[in-house]
Coordinates of C-alpha atoms in Angstrom, one line a residue:
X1 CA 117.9 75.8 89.1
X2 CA 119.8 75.8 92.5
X3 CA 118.5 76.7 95.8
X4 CA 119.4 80.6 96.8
X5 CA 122.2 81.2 99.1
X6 CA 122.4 82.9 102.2
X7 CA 123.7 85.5 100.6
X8 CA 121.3 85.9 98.2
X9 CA 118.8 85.8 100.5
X10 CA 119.9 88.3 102.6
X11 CA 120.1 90.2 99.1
X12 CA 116.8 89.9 98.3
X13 CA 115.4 90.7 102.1
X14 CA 117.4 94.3 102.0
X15 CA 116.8 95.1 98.5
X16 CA 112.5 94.5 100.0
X17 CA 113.0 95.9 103.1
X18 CA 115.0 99.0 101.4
X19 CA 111.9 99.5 98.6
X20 CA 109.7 98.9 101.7
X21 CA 111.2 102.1 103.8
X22 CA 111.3 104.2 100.4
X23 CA 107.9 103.6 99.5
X24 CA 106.9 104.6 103.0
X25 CA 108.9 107.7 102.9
X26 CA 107.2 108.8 99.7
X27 CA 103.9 108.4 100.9
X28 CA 104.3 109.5 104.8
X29 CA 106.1 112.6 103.1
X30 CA 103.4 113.2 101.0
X31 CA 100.3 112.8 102.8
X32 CA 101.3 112.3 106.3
X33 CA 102.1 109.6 109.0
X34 CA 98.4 108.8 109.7
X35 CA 96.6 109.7 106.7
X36 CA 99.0 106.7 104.8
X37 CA 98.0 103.4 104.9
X38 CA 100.1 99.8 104.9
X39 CA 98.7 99.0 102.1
X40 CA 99.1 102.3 100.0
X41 CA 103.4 101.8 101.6
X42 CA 103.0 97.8 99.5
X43 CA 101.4 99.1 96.1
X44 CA 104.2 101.6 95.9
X45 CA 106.8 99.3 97.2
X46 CA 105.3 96.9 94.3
X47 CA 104.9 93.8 97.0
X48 CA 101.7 93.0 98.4
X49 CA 100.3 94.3 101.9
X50 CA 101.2 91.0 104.1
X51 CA 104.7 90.8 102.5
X52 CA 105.6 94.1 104.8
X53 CA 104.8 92.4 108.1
X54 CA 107.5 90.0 107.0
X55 CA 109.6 93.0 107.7
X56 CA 108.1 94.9 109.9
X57 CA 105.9 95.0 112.9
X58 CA 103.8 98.1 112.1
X59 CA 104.1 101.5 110.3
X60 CA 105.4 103.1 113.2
X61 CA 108.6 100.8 113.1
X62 CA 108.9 102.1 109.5
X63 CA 108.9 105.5 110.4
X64 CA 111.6 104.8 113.1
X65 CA 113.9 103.6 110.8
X66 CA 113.2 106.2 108.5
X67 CA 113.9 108.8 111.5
X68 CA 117.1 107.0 112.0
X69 CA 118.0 107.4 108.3
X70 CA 117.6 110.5 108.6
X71 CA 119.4 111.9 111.0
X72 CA 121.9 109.6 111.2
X73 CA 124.4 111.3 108.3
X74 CA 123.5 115.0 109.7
X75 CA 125.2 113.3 113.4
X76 CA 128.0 112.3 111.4
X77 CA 128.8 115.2 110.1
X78 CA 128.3 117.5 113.3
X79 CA 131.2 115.3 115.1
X80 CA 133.2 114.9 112.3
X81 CA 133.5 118.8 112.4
X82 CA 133.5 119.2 115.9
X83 CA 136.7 116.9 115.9
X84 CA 138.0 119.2 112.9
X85 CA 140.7 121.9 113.8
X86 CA 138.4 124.5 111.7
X87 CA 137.3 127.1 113.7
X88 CA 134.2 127.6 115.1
X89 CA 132.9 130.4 112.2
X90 CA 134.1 127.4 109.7
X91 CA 132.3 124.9 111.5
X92 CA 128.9 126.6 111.7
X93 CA 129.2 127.4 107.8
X94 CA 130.4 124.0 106.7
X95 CA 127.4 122.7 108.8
X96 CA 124.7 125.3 107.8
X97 CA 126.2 124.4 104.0
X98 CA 125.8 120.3 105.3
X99 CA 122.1 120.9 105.8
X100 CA 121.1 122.9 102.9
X101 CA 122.9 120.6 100.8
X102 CA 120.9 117.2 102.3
X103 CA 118.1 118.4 102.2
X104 CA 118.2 119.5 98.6
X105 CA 119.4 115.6 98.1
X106 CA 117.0 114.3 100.1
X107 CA 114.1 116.5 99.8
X108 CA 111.3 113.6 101.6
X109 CA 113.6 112.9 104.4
X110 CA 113.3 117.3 105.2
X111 CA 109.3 117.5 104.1
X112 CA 108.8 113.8 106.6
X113 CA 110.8 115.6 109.5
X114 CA 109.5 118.6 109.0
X115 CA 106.0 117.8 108.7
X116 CA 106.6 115.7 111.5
X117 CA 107.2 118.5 114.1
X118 CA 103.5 119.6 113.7
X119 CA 102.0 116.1 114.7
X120 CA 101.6 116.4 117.9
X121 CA 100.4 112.8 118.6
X122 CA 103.4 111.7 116.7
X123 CA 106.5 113.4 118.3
X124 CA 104.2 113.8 121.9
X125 CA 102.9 117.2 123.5

């Protein structure tokens, strides 16, 4: 058997570092930022604790590129319809429709954020 490429490598690190951010937005989602811990992120993941810190520094990194995730598509969409010759009515509908329609698709990303907003020691007083 050959030695991996680079390629594959880098393959392998996204497809872990991709299971590692889902697992965490499961279980943040579910029972909250603090109340999850790194090692309850690696048993859903399926890779053990220490493999994470490969990855990541801490939780809270996790969660910031979650946030980023997140939001990221819904900033997308606001200037793509900004730059759109719809009219302002149109806008505000196709954006209210946007919102409605991500967070039916991605139903953790909403209960994380949302959740998120009554933390205070998370998003600051």
């Amino acid at each position: 058997m050959s030695p991996r490429t680079k390629l594959q490598n880098e393959e392998i690190r996204d497809k872990t570092k991709g299971a590692i951010k889902n697992a965490a937005l499961i279980q943040f989602s579910n029972w909250g930022f603090h109340n999850t811990k790194v090692s309850a992120i690696a048993k859903e993941a399926g890779i053990s604790k220490g493999s994470i810190y490969n990855y990541y520094e801490n939780k809270e990194q996790i969660l910031e590129e979650i946030i980023l995730d997140a939001v990221t598509p819904g900033g997308t969409i606001v200037e793509q319809l900004i730059n759109s010759r719809l009219s302002p009515r149109e806008q505000l509908t196709a954006m209210v429709e946007s919102t409605f329609k991500m967070m039916k698709e991605k139903f953790h990303y909403w209960k994380l954020l949302n959740s998120l907003t009554y933390q205070e020691d998370v998003v600051g007083k």
